[in-house]
Amino acid sequence: MAELEGLEFGKSDFVLLDEVTMEEFLANLKLRFEKGRIYTYIGEVVVSVNPYRGTELYGRDVIEQYRGRELYERPPHLYAVADAAYKAMKRRAKDTCIVISGESGAGKTEASKYIMQYIAAITNPSQRAEVERVKDVLLKSNCVLEAFGNAKTSRNDNSSRFGKYMDINFDFKGDPTGGHIHNYLLEKSRILQQQPGERNFHSFYQLLLGASDTLLNSLRLTRDAAAYRYTQESAGTSSMNNDKSNYKAVADAMQVIGFSPEEVDSVHRILATILHLGNVHFVMPGEAVEVEDMALVSHVATLTATEPEKLLQALLYRTVAAGGGEVIAKGHSATEASYARDACAKAIYERLFCWIVGRINAVIEVQNYDPRLHGKNTVIGVLDIYGFEIFDRNSFEQFCINYCNEKLQQLFIELILRQEQDEYQREGIKWQHIEYFNNQIIVDLVEQPHKGIISLLDEACLTAGTVTDALFLNSMDSRLGRHPHYTSRKLCPTDKTLEFGRDFRIRHYAGDVTYSVEGFIDKNKDTLFQDFKRLLYNSADPVVRAMWLDGEASITEVTKRPLTAATFFKNSIVALVENLASKEPYYVRCIKPNDHKSPMDFDEERCRHQVAYLGLLENVRVRRAGFASRQPYGRFLLRYKMTCEYTWPNHLMATDQEATQALVDQHGLQGEVAYGRSKLFIRTPRTLVALEKQRAQLVPIIVLLLQKAWRGALARRRCRQLRAIYTIMDHYRRHKVRAYLRELCRRFQGVRTMPDYGRSVTWPPPPAVLARFQDHSQQLFRRWRARQIVKNIPPSDMAQIKAKVAAMGALHGLRPDWGCQRSWARDYLSSEVENPTLALQFARRVQALRDKVHFGFVLFSCHVRKINRCNKSRDRAILLTDQHLYKLEPRKQYRVMRSLPLSTVTGVSVTNRQDQLVVFHTCSHNDLVVCFHKMQPAGDNRVGELVGVLADHCKATRRELEVRVSDCIQISLRGKKRLVAVQTRPDAAVPDFGKSRNGFVLYWPQS
C-alpha cells in the first residue's frame, strides 16, 4: 500500500476499495484526478491519468525521492515502477519489461519518456563516456521517432502511429551499454489521407516550415503544405507543435545519434520525393495513360537519383515475369497508375521509417560484448504500443490493433495470475482458483490456423480471380457463423446497426467493435509492384539503395509471394508476446480523462469505457482474490506496531512473525489473516482500514510525545553546547589577555634605557576586550615618556618648549613650515644682531611703556610691513606684551602708532605657505594686517613663533584665541570686509602689499 498520502486523496491502491465495482473504481479515480493525484496502483500496476497540464511531479529532486525505494514507500508514480524494474534487473540479474498501454492521447509516449529519463538519471554514477553516449542516443531517439512516426489526430496532438518496443541492455554494474528498438504496424495509410482535423506525419510539416530557403529550393518545395496532395487536407489544421523549433530539435538529435550529413540530406530528399509523388496525376488522352506534368517526374527522378525514363516506365507499366525468361509489360489504366503511385509513396515512407529505426539500432547495438569478460547482460524492455481502438468507422488497422491488445490482455492476465500463484507458493499459502474471463477464445477467432479471420483473409487474397471484400465477408459468415464472439448483418438480420454486405462485429474483451471490410483485401495484400523495388534499388543514392535490397532480383525471376500484412503483423505480435513472457513484467495503464484535453474535466463515460477495455477491474479482482493485501512482517510491524502494547516501541519476541501474530491477536483479527513465510496476508480491505483508523488516532499522540522528547533533547543539547562554548570562550579570552599582557611586558621591559624612551616600540594588537585598556595605556605611556623628556630639559628652555607645543596645537599641521627647528628669541628688536642701530631706542621705548602701563614682560617684537584701510603700506614694528599689542614707528624712535589691549584680540590668521603674513582680528572689527620683514637671517620663519607665544599666553590667562590657517584670509577694516591673498613674484625684492579686486595682495619674493 502506498504511503504518505491522506484519505482525502482517496485510495492510492485500487486493491483497497471496499467493493470492486465500476462505480467505486471510477469514483476513486475521479477523486484522485481532481486532487492532482494522477497515479494510482493496482498492486504493482500503475494507472496513469493524463493531466493535460504541467505538473511538478518530475525532475531531479523527485527522482532522488524514488531512487532505491520500494513501491510502497512513496506515493504512486511512474518513477516507482521504473525503479522497481531496474532493481529487479540489477539485484536478481533478471530481464524485466515495462508495458505501457492505453488509447491515443492517454499519455503513453510521455510516460515512456519519463521512464527513460529516470533510468538515465540513476545510472552511470562514474560518468563513463561510452555509457553517457548510449544514454544520450536512447533519449534522443525518442525525438527522431516522434517526428517520423507521430501525427496529430482528433484525439491527440502527438499521437504515436506505430508500436514501439525498446530493449535497453545493462552490464553487471547496472549501467546501460546499448539497446534495440522494434517497431510495429506503422500507419502508412495516413500518408495518403487523413481524417478531418488530423495531419500527416510531423516530419513533412517540420521540413516545410523549419528547413532553410536554400534547402527547400534544392528540393523544389515551397512552405505551403496545401500545395501537396498528401498534406493539403490538413494544411489548415492547427497544431500545438512548433514545427519550426521541432525541426531544429530533430536535426540536433540526428547529429547526436550519429546520422551523417549525407544521410540527413537523403532523408530530406525522400520526404520531398513523397510530396512530389503525390502531385503526379495521370490522364488518358487516348488508349495509353500519360503523366500530366512531366516536370514532377524529373523532380522525383533527381531526388531519388534514378533515371527519369525508368521512373516513368515504372509509373505507367507493370512488368511481370511469366517464367522461362519471358517478361510481359502491361500498361496501367489511370486508376491503376494512381494506385501504384500511392502504394509506392506508402512503401517509401515505411521503408524510410524502418531504415531510421535500423540506423538508430546500429548506433546503440551492444558492441564487442563477451559475457565471460563483462558479466551477464540484462535487459529492461519498454513497450509503448497503441491501445484498444473503437472509432465510428473501424477498418483493417483497428482490427490489427485490437488483435494486438487481445494478445497483450491475455498475457497480462496470465502473468498476473502466474505472479499471484508463485507468491502463494513461495509463502506456503494454499492457492485458490480464481474465476476470470479468459479471452483465448477471441484470440483464436483472429489467429487460429485455417479457421481464424487472418487465415480466411489470406485465403481470400490468394484466391485466383477477382475477390472482393464482400466475398471475404461471406466467407467469414459461412465459416465463423456459429462463433459466440462473431456476428454480421447476414447472421443477425434484426441488428440494423450493421450494414449488410459490409460490416461484421467482434465481441472483444473490451467491448463490441464493428468493422467495415472495405479495403481489407487491398490493405492485407499491400501490393507493391516489383518495378518500383528494382528502380529504387538501382538508385545512385546509397541510402535509398539500402532501403530496397529486395529489388536486387532479376527482372526475369519469378518472385515469391511475400507475407500478407496481417500475417506479418501476427507473427511480429506472437514474437513480441513470447519475448515479454520471458521477462518479469511491470505495467503502466494510461487513461484519457476527456476528449477535449481539459485539465479539469473527468468524463465518466469515457473513462468507464477505457477501464473496461484495459481490464482494470479484472486486474483488481485477480489481485484481491483470496487476500486483498500482503505485507512483509517487518514492514507491517513498522506501520502498525503502535497499536499493540506488546510491539510498541519495539518487541522482544524471537521473530517479527511472532510479534505480528501478537498484534493480530490483540485486535481479534485471527480469522482475517494468513501467515506466510515472510509476509502477512490480509483477506479484506476492511481489516486494513480498521488498522489504519487505529493508527491514525495514535499517530498525533505519538507525534506530540516524540516532539516533546525531541525538543527537550534539542534544548538540553543546546544548553550543553552553550555551556561548553562559554567555557571555551572564557578560557580563550583569559589566554588572549595573558598572552597580550606578557607580550606587552616583553616589548616595553627596557624602554627606560632607550634613547627615545620606547617611541619606536610597536604596540601589539590587543584582544577586543582590552581595546580601551590599550588606549588608556598608550595615553599613560605618552605622558610618562613626555615627563621623562621634560625632566631633561633646562628650565631656561621650558618657556620656548611650551610656546612651540602651543603653536603645534594651534596650527593643527596645516602649515608645513612654522620654525619649530630653530631657537625662538621672541624680542628681536632688542637684539643688536637683528636691530643694531635702533636697539637702544627700542629699549628706551619699552622701558617708557613699562613705566606707564606696568606690563609684566615682552612676548614678541619684530619689524613688519603693514597695510591700512587707505591701501597704503608702510614699514612699522610690533610689540606684543602680556597686556597690549603695539604698532610702532621705527623712524620716530618707535613711537606708538596704535595700541590694542590683548583682551580685544580675538584671533590670528596666517597662511599655509612660507610667507610671513599675520592678521590680528579684533573685537572692534578693525583688524591689523602685517608681514614680518627685515629679519636676520632674511629667510627666517617667525609666524609659528608669534602664534605659539600668543597661544601659550592666552592659555595661561585662560582666554580663547582662534587661530585660522588659509591661503586667502578674510579681514575687517573699520567694518568693511576685505580679502588678503599671497602671490609669489620673482621680481619682488622685499615683501609688499598691493591692491586687489577684492582687497589686498601680498607680493612675496620667490625664494
mmCIF file of C-alpha atoms in Angstrom, residues 441 445 448 451 453 456 473-488 490-492 505 507:
data_model
loop_
_atom_site.group_PDB
_atom_site.id
_atom_site.type_symbol
_atom_site.label_atom_id
_atom_site.label_comp_id
_atom_site.label_asym_id
_atom_site.label_seq_id
_atom_site.Cartn_x
_atom_site.Cartn_y
_atom_site.Cartn_z
ATOM 1 C CA ILE A 441 -11.474 -17.731 -27.488
ATOM 2 C CA LEU A 445 -11.111 -16.297 -33.511
ATOM 3 C CA GLN A 448 -6.265 -19.781 -35.337
ATOM 4 C CA LYS A 451 -10.058 -21.151 -39.163
ATOM 5 C CA ILE A 453 -10.071 -14.371 -39.524
ATOM 6 C CA LEU A 456 -9.553 -16.589 -44.061
ATOM 7 C CA LEU A 473 -17.282 -11.237 -45.579
ATOM 8 C CA ASN A 474 -19.443 -14.058 -46.967
ATOM 9 C CA SER A 475 -16.588 -16.482 -46.340
ATOM 10 C CA MET A 476 -16.367 -15.394 -42.702
ATOM 11 C CA ASP A 477 -20.155 -15.622 -42.272
ATOM 12 C CA SER A 478 -20.180 -19.195 -43.520
ATOM 13 C CA ARG A 479 -17.091 -20.356 -41.594
ATOM 14 C CA LEU A 480 -17.479 -18.373 -38.354
ATOM 15 C CA GLY A 481 -21.236 -18.055 -38.142
ATOM 16 C CA ARG A 482 -21.535 -20.173 -35.013
ATOM 17 C CA HIS A 483 -18.729 -18.458 -33.095
ATOM 18 C CA PRO A 484 -20.155 -16.705 -29.980
ATOM 19 C CA HIS A 485 -17.935 -13.649 -30.449
ATOM 20 C CA TYR A 486 -18.623 -13.067 -34.162
ATOM 21 C CA THR A 487 -21.687 -11.705 -35.919
ATOM 22 C CA SER A 488 -22.768 -9.783 -39.033
ATOM 23 C CA LYS A 490 -26.431 -11.681 -42.526
ATOM 24 C CA LEU A 491 -26.194 -13.716 -39.302
ATOM 25 C CA CYS A 492 -28.313 -11.262 -37.321
ATOM 26 C CA ARG A 505 -18.740 -7.372 -35.353
ATOM 27 C CA ARG A 507 -17.164 -9.147 -29.205
#
